[in-house]
Amino acid sequence: MSDAPDGPRPAETDAPVGPRPAEPDARGDAGPGEQSGLASTVEALLFLSSDPVRLDDLAVACDTGPEEVAAALEELRAAYAPGRRGILLREVGGGWLLSSAPETEPAARRLLAAPRTPPLTPAQAETLAIVAYLQPVSRPEITRIRGVAADSACATLVERGMIEEAGRSQFGAVLYRTTGLFLKLFGLDALADLPDPSAWDPTPEETATLRDRLMLAGDARTGTDATSGDDPAQRPAFDLSGAGADAPATAESEPPPDGGGGPDGAAGPAGARPLEP
């Protein structure tokens, strides 16, 4: 027989024994040891701003009253009390600002004194502009347009991630194009956002220099002489938009084979022209 007394037994339940934890209410109040939702929002706003933010501006951004924001700031001030974290909440110039703690200054100086990426040299900037507007474009093409070798500039731009290889031309030369990093660094959404070259107003000297470079580049493609039978004073005005008849094509070509001329590129027998690609 069972020794249990007769009578109803207490109902069994799965509910945990002890007090239930506090839950935040609809206003975003936090439980013990937690940060309120408003304080977290104010903290994010101060983190995003590099300048002190006034109390009224914080209240407008948070869509609440100044009294509530002031309470949130006091909550953050306690959280960022000196000696607790590497960041302090400071009142500066009539506003509030997050700043590094004074004891972190030596480490910050060592970090900020580290070498940074140097700016582009004029040669690199010229090369990058040519790639941006004419891509895909080969290194021989860039050399003809600039008038000087582009090997070093291309290699540096590839190393810094601004341009990349985009296949090869029909003559085997490597083609280059810009990268997503290029768009990011120059604040462009797409290549269509590049400045319009027609808006550039060059001086007469710049126009003459640019025209000569482009004519030499075009003549190198066709194997003709840029100055043969040509009086510079009689040349028509150069159309910078590229729509004129004198605007050279951008397709690349390689120098003619060795059999097309004598040594040093001299013309062969009378009447013979170099082979064209």
mmCIF file of C-alpha atoms in Angstrom:
data_model
loop_
_atom_site.group_PDB
_atom_site.id
_atom_site.type_symbol
_atom_site.label_atom_id
_atom_site.label_comp_id
_atom_site.label_asym_id
_atom_site.label_seq_id
_atom_site.Cartn_x
_atom_site.Cartn_y
_atom_site.Cartn_z
ATOM 1 C CA MET A 1 0.000 0.000 0.000
ATOM 2 C CA SER A 2 1.090 3.588 -0.644
ATOM 3 C CA ASP A 3 2.049 5.769 2.320
ATOM 4 C CA ALA A 4 0.842 8.951 0.476
ATOM 5 C CA PRO A 5 -2.081 10.700 2.193
ATOM 6 C CA ASP A 6 -5.439 10.705 0.480
ATOM 7 C CA GLY A 7 -6.680 13.923 -1.152
ATOM 8 C CA PRO A 8 -5.988 16.082 -4.184
ATOM 9 C CA ARG A 9 -2.359 16.526 -5.271
ATOM 10 C CA PRO A 10 -0.998 20.013 -6.178
ATOM 11 C CA ALA A 11 -1.032 20.823 -9.893
ATOM 12 C CA GLU A 12 2.334 20.416 -11.663
ATOM 13 C CA THR A 13 3.663 23.256 -13.824
ATOM 14 C CA ASP A 14 6.734 23.918 -16.009
ATOM 15 C CA ALA A 15 7.017 27.533 -14.862
ATOM 16 C CA PRO A 16 10.496 28.346 -13.476
ATOM 17 C CA VAL A 17 10.819 29.006 -9.800
ATOM 18 C CA GLY A 18 11.854 32.523 -8.812
ATOM 19 C CA PRO A 19 11.219 36.080 -10.068
ATOM 20 C CA ARG A 20 10.917 36.743 -13.795
ATOM 21 C CA PRO A 21 13.529 39.000 -15.422
ATOM 22 C CA ALA A 22 12.539 42.574 -16.099
ATOM 23 C CA GLU A 23 11.489 43.325 -19.685
ATOM 24 C CA PRO A 24 11.984 46.685 -21.393
ATOM 25 C CA ASP A 25 8.782 48.584 -21.962
ATOM 26 C CA ALA A 26 7.628 50.212 -25.176
ATOM 27 C CA ARG A 27 9.579 53.385 -24.403
ATOM 28 C CA GLY A 28 12.911 51.564 -24.836
ATOM 29 C CA ASP A 29 13.858 51.572 -21.149
ATOM 30 C CA ALA A 30 16.615 49.070 -20.403
ATOM 31 C CA GLY A 31 16.874 46.515 -17.663
ATOM 32 C CA PRO A 32 19.668 46.437 -15.096
ATOM 33 C CA GLY A 33 23.125 46.626 -16.715
ATOM 34 C CA GLU A 34 21.690 47.362 -20.174
ATOM 35 C CA GLN A 35 21.664 50.510 -22.294
ATOM 36 C CA SER A 36 18.381 52.099 -23.313
ATOM 37 C CA GLY A 37 17.382 52.294 -26.946
ATOM 38 C CA LEU A 38 17.516 56.092 -26.933
ATOM 39 C CA ALA A 39 21.028 56.086 -25.476
ATOM 40 C CA SER A 40 22.140 53.662 -28.195
ATOM 41 C CA THR A 41 20.687 55.953 -30.877
ATOM 42 C CA VAL A 42 22.406 59.021 -29.415
ATOM 43 C CA GLU A 43 25.666 57.070 -29.209
ATOM 44 C CA ALA A 44 25.409 56.158 -32.902
ATOM 45 C CA LEU A 45 24.727 59.777 -33.893
ATOM 46 C CA LEU A 46 27.747 61.032 -31.967
ATOM 47 C CA PHE A 47 29.895 58.302 -33.509
ATOM 48 C CA LEU A 48 28.863 59.369 -37.028
ATOM 49 C CA SER A 49 29.536 63.064 -36.439
ATOM 50 C CA SER A 50 33.051 64.484 -36.493
ATOM 51 C CA ASP A 51 31.841 67.773 -34.960
ATOM 52 C CA PRO A 52 30.086 68.446 -31.636
ATOM 53 C CA VAL A 53 26.311 67.938 -31.861
ATOM 54 C CA ARG A 54 23.969 70.228 -29.937
ATOM 55 C CA LEU A 55 21.315 68.845 -27.620
ATOM 56 C CA ASP A 56 18.467 70.302 -29.675
ATOM 57 C CA ASP A 57 19.848 68.739 -32.878
ATOM 58 C CA LEU A 58 20.063 65.357 -31.185
ATOM 59 C CA ALA A 59 16.466 65.719 -30.000
ATOM 60 C CA VAL A 60 15.259 66.510 -33.525
ATOM 61 C CA ALA A 61 17.203 63.584 -35.010
ATOM 62 C CA CYS A 62 15.855 61.205 -32.360
ATOM 63 C CA ASP A 63 12.314 62.609 -32.712
ATOM 64 C CA THR A 64 11.986 63.120 -28.978
ATOM 65 C CA GLY A 65 12.253 65.854 -26.366
ATOM 66 C CA PRO A 66 15.441 67.480 -25.070
ATOM 67 C CA GLU A 67 14.770 66.137 -21.558
ATOM 68 C CA GLU A 68 14.824 62.542 -22.788
ATOM 69 C CA VAL A 69 18.028 63.163 -24.764
ATOM 70 C CA ALA A 70 19.656 64.787 -21.730
ATOM 71 C CA ALA A 71 18.859 61.677 -19.692
ATOM 72 C CA ALA A 72 20.346 59.487 -22.431
ATOM 73 C CA LEU A 73 23.511 61.612 -22.423
ATOM 74 C CA GLU A 74 23.848 61.180 -18.675
ATOM 75 C CA GLU A 75 23.511 57.433 -19.197
ATOM 76 C CA LEU A 76 26.279 57.533 -21.796
ATOM 77 C CA ARG A 77 28.435 59.741 -19.588
ATOM 78 C CA ALA A 78 28.341 57.048 -16.904
ATOM 79 C CA ALA A 79 29.110 54.327 -19.436
ATOM 80 C CA TYR A 80 32.085 56.305 -20.787
ATOM 81 C CA ALA A 81 33.376 57.389 -17.393
ATOM 82 C CA PRO A 82 37.147 58.071 -17.345
ATOM 83 C CA GLY A 83 39.144 54.906 -16.896
ATOM 84 C CA ARG A 84 36.384 52.562 -18.045
ATOM 85 C CA ARG A 85 36.877 52.710 -21.833
ATOM 86 C CA GLY A 86 39.158 54.191 -24.435
ATOM 87 C CA ILE A 87 36.466 56.715 -25.458
ATOM 88 C CA LEU A 88 35.052 59.652 -23.511
ATOM 89 C CA LEU A 89 31.818 61.599 -23.863
ATOM 90 C CA ARG A 90 32.716 65.285 -23.786
ATOM 91 C CA GLU A 91 30.765 68.531 -23.936
ATOM 92 C CA VAL A 92 32.656 70.798 -26.334
ATOM 93 C CA GLY A 93 31.641 74.088 -27.934
ATOM 94 C CA GLY A 94 28.023 73.851 -26.852
ATOM 95 C CA GLY A 95 27.620 70.300 -28.161
ATOM 96 C CA TRP A 96 28.490 66.701 -27.384
ATOM 97 C CA LEU A 97 31.323 64.700 -28.884
ATOM 98 C CA LEU A 98 32.921 61.270 -28.574
ATOM 99 C CA SER A 99 36.712 61.497 -28.300
ATOM 100 C CA SER A 100 39.619 59.235 -27.472
ATOM 101 C CA ALA A 101 40.825 59.057 -23.886
ATOM 102 C CA PRO A 102 44.003 61.042 -23.101
ATOM 103 C CA GLU A 103 45.938 57.915 -22.123
ATOM 104 C CA THR A 104 45.528 56.531 -25.669
ATOM 105 C CA GLU A 105 47.365 59.483 -27.259
ATOM 106 C CA PRO A 106 50.813 57.804 -27.619
ATOM 107 C CA ALA A 107 49.313 54.795 -29.418
ATOM 108 C CA ALA A 108 47.167 57.069 -31.608
ATOM 109 C CA ARG A 109 50.217 59.102 -32.635
ATOM 110 C CA ARG A 110 52.095 55.961 -33.629
ATOM 111 C CA LEU A 111 49.136 54.764 -35.694
ATOM 112 C CA LEU A 112 48.555 58.069 -37.493
ATOM 113 C CA ALA A 113 52.275 58.522 -38.131
ATOM 114 C CA ALA A 114 52.381 55.329 -40.215
ATOM 115 C CA PRO A 115 53.134 55.874 -43.936
ATOM 116 C CA ARG A 116 50.021 56.442 -46.011
ATOM 117 C CA THR A 117 49.347 55.832 -49.674
ATOM 118 C CA PRO A 118 51.117 58.598 -51.619
ATOM 119 C CA PRO A 119 49.133 60.740 -54.071
ATOM 120 C CA LEU A 120 49.244 60.030 -57.789
ATOM 121 C CA THR A 121 52.132 61.514 -59.717
ATOM 122 C CA PRO A 122 51.356 63.540 -62.867
ATOM 123 C CA ALA A 123 52.432 60.577 -65.023
ATOM 124 C CA GLN A 124 50.157 58.195 -63.104
ATOM 125 C CA ALA A 125 47.255 60.656 -63.248
ATOM 126 C CA GLU A 126 47.649 61.052 -67.021
ATOM 127 C CA THR A 127 47.787 57.294 -67.510
ATOM 128 C CA LEU A 128 44.738 56.734 -65.309
ATOM 129 C CA ALA A 129 42.763 59.374 -67.235
ATOM 130 C CA ILE A 130 43.614 57.725 -70.564
ATOM 131 C CA VAL A 131 42.529 54.321 -69.280
ATOM 132 C CA ALA A 132 39.324 55.760 -67.820
ATOM 133 C CA TYR A 133 38.221 57.439 -71.052
ATOM 134 C CA LEU A 134 39.524 54.973 -73.661
ATOM 135 C CA GLN A 135 39.228 51.613 -71.879
ATOM 136 C CA PRO A 136 40.020 48.964 -72.711
ATOM 137 C CA VAL A 137 43.325 50.406 -73.878
ATOM 138 C CA SER A 138 46.797 48.912 -74.223
ATOM 139 C CA ARG A 139 50.104 50.165 -72.881
ATOM 140 C CA PRO A 140 51.517 50.928 -76.376
ATOM 141 C CA GLU A 141 48.415 53.033 -77.004
ATOM 142 C CA ILE A 142 48.941 54.936 -73.740
ATOM 143 C CA THR A 143 52.612 55.477 -74.633
ATOM 144 C CA ARG A 144 51.700 56.939 -78.044
ATOM 145 C CA ILE A 145 49.182 59.339 -76.543
ATOM 146 C CA ARG A 146 51.408 60.512 -73.693
ATOM 147 C CA GLY A 147 54.567 60.615 -75.762
ATOM 148 C CA VAL A 148 56.580 58.784 -73.092
ATOM 149 C CA ALA A 149 56.746 55.214 -71.809
ATOM 150 C CA ALA A 150 53.869 54.164 -69.564
ATOM 151 C CA ASP A 151 55.320 50.931 -68.145
ATOM 152 C CA SER A 152 56.013 52.235 -64.639
ATOM 153 C CA ALA A 153 52.747 54.177 -64.371
ATOM 154 C CA CYS A 154 50.670 51.184 -65.491
ATOM 155 C CA ALA A 155 52.460 48.854 -63.083
ATOM 156 C CA THR A 156 51.876 51.223 -60.155
ATOM 157 C CA LEU A 157 48.196 51.699 -60.976
ATOM 158 C CA VAL A 158 47.727 47.929 -61.197
ATOM 159 C CA GLU A 159 49.521 47.463 -57.872
ATOM 160 C CA ARG A 160 47.300 50.071 -56.209
ATOM 161 C CA GLY A 161 44.179 48.413 -57.595
ATOM 162 C CA MET A 162 42.952 51.304 -59.750
ATOM 163 C CA ILE A 163 43.286 49.500 -63.091
ATOM 164 C CA GLU A 164 43.339 45.843 -64.063
ATOM 165 C CA GLU A 165 43.999 43.659 -67.086
ATOM 166 C CA ALA A 166 41.055 43.215 -69.429
ATOM 167 C CA GLY A 167 42.300 40.699 -71.983
ATOM 168 C CA ARG A 168 44.603 41.249 -74.933
ATOM 169 C CA SER A 169 44.383 43.116 -78.204
ATOM 170 C CA GLN A 170 44.530 41.430 -81.592
ATOM 171 C CA PHE A 171 48.281 42.061 -81.542
ATOM 172 C CA GLY A 172 48.791 40.431 -78.143
ATOM 173 C CA ALA A 173 49.192 43.598 -76.069
ATOM 174 C CA VAL A 174 47.617 43.630 -72.605
ATOM 175 C CA LEU A 175 44.476 45.772 -72.357
ATOM 176 C CA TYR A 176 43.678 47.756 -69.236
ATOM 177 C CA ARG A 177 40.434 48.997 -67.680
ATOM 178 C CA THR A 178 39.528 50.771 -64.445
ATOM 179 C CA THR A 179 38.305 48.900 -61.362
ATOM 180 C CA GLY A 180 35.542 49.328 -58.821
ATOM 181 C CA LEU A 181 38.104 50.876 -56.474
ATOM 182 C CA PHE A 182 38.676 53.627 -59.042
ATOM 183 C CA LEU A 183 34.972 54.492 -58.990
ATOM 184 C CA LYS A 184 34.941 54.467 -55.186
ATOM 185 C CA LEU A 185 38.021 56.666 -54.776
ATOM 186 C CA PHE A 186 36.735 59.259 -57.255
ATOM 187 C CA GLY A 187 33.149 59.172 -55.988
ATOM 188 C CA LEU A 188 31.657 57.906 -59.255
ATOM 189 C CA ASP A 189 28.598 55.698 -59.578
ATOM 190 C CA ALA A 190 29.544 54.620 -63.120
ATOM 191 C CA LEU A 191 31.976 55.556 -65.873
ATOM 192 C CA ALA A 192 29.213 57.648 -67.432
ATOM 193 C CA ASP A 193 29.711 60.074 -64.515
ATOM 194 C CA LEU A 194 33.219 60.990 -65.679
ATOM 195 C CA PRO A 195 33.624 64.715 -66.478
ATOM 196 C CA ASP A 196 32.817 65.696 -70.051
ATOM 197 C CA PRO A 197 36.100 66.457 -71.869
ATOM 198 C CA SER A 198 34.311 69.061 -73.984
ATOM 199 C CA ALA A 199 33.918 71.206 -70.843
ATOM 200 C CA TRP A 200 37.717 71.568 -70.651
ATOM 201 C CA ASP A 201 38.935 74.923 -71.979
ATOM 202 C CA PRO A 202 42.637 74.453 -72.829
ATOM 203 C CA THR A 203 45.099 77.191 -73.680
ATOM 204 C CA PRO A 204 46.349 77.436 -77.287
ATOM 205 C CA GLU A 205 49.655 75.884 -76.225
ATOM 206 C CA GLU A 206 47.870 72.927 -74.596
ATOM 207 C CA THR A 207 45.724 72.501 -77.686
ATOM 208 C CA ALA A 208 48.767 72.398 -79.973
ATOM 209 C CA THR A 209 50.594 69.919 -77.739
ATOM 210 C CA LEU A 210 47.570 67.652 -77.469
ATOM 211 C CA ARG A 211 46.935 67.809 -81.208
ATOM 212 C CA ASP A 212 50.526 66.861 -82.008
ATOM 213 C CA ARG A 213 50.419 63.912 -79.609
ATOM 214 C CA LEU A 214 47.170 62.600 -81.027
ATOM 215 C CA MET A 215 48.370 63.066 -84.618
ATOM 216 C CA LEU A 216 51.532 61.102 -83.866
ATOM 217 C CA ALA A 217 49.443 58.379 -82.265
ATOM 218 C CA GLY A 218 47.180 58.210 -85.296
ATOM 219 C CA ASP A 219 50.100 58.238 -87.746
ATOM 220 C CA ALA A 220 51.751 55.397 -85.826
ATOM 221 C CA ARG A 221 48.689 53.275 -86.516
ATOM 222 C CA THR A 222 48.692 53.933 -90.247
ATOM 223 C CA GLY A 223 52.466 54.003 -90.771
ATOM 224 C CA THR A 224 52.405 57.527 -92.276
ATOM 225 C CA ASP A 225 54.607 60.477 -91.416
ATOM 226 C CA ALA A 226 52.956 63.074 -89.240
ATOM 227 C CA THR A 227 54.819 65.994 -90.895
ATOM 228 C CA SER A 228 55.056 64.752 -94.469
ATOM 229 C CA GLY A 229 53.827 67.543 -96.758
ATOM 230 C CA ASP A 230 52.149 69.248 -93.817
ATOM 231 C CA ASP A 231 52.566 72.854 -92.817
ATOM 232 C CA PRO A 232 51.584 73.226 -89.125
ATOM 233 C CA ALA A 233 50.359 76.750 -89.822
ATOM 234 C CA GLN A 234 47.885 75.403 -92.368
ATOM 235 C CA ARG A 235 46.432 72.709 -90.116
ATOM 236 C CA PRO A 236 42.704 73.022 -89.395
ATOM 237 C CA ALA A 237 41.489 73.797 -85.900
ATOM 238 C CA PHE A 238 41.588 70.746 -83.660
ATOM 239 C CA ASP A 239 38.234 69.427 -82.487
ATOM 240 C CA LEU A 240 38.630 68.429 -78.841
ATOM 241 C CA SER A 241 35.255 66.686 -78.791
ATOM 242 C CA GLY A 242 36.622 64.001 -81.095
ATOM 243 C CA ALA A 243 33.781 64.485 -83.559
ATOM 244 C CA GLY A 244 35.885 66.184 -86.233
ATOM 245 C CA ALA A 245 37.333 64.479 -89.243
ATOM 246 C CA ASP A 246 40.862 64.797 -87.855
ATOM 247 C CA ALA A 247 40.066 62.927 -84.627
ATOM 248 C CA PRO A 248 42.187 59.755 -84.685
ATOM 249 C CA ALA A 249 40.645 56.401 -83.955
ATOM 250 C CA THR A 250 41.482 54.750 -80.668
ATOM 251 C CA ALA A 251 42.067 51.242 -82.016
ATOM 252 C CA GLU A 252 45.586 50.047 -81.418
ATOM 253 C CA SER A 253 47.985 48.791 -84.044
ATOM 254 C CA GLU A 254 51.500 47.484 -83.821
ATOM 255 C CA PRO A 255 54.533 48.706 -85.807
ATOM 256 C CA PRO A 256 54.869 47.155 -89.271
ATOM 257 C CA PRO A 257 56.871 43.920 -89.641
ATOM 258 C CA ASP A 258 60.619 44.096 -90.180
ATOM 259 C CA GLY A 259 60.165 43.269 -93.843
ATOM 260 C CA GLY A 260 58.202 46.460 -94.460
ATOM 261 C CA GLY A 261 61.212 48.746 -94.383
ATOM 262 C CA GLY A 262 64.932 49.058 -93.970
ATOM 263 C CA PRO A 263 66.856 49.250 -90.732
ATOM 264 C CA ASP A 264 65.752 51.900 -88.240
ATOM 265 C CA GLY A 265 62.326 51.917 -89.814
ATOM 266 C CA ALA A 266 63.463 53.584 -93.046
ATOM 267 C CA ALA A 267 61.338 53.164 -96.138
ATOM 268 C CA GLY A 268 62.187 50.339 -98.500
ATOM 269 C CA PRO A 269 62.510 50.553 -102.282
ATOM 270 C CA ALA A 270 60.930 53.503 -104.004
ATOM 271 C CA GLY A 271 57.169 53.271 -104.068
ATOM 272 C CA ALA A 272 57.042 50.551 -101.393
ATOM 273 C CA ARG A 273 55.023 51.268 -98.257
ATOM 274 C CA PRO A 274 55.241 49.499 -94.921
ATOM 275 C CA LEU A 275 52.789 46.693 -94.405
ATOM 276 C CA GLU A 276 49.695 47.729 -92.473
ATOM 277 C CA PRO A 277 48.070 45.486 -89.894
#
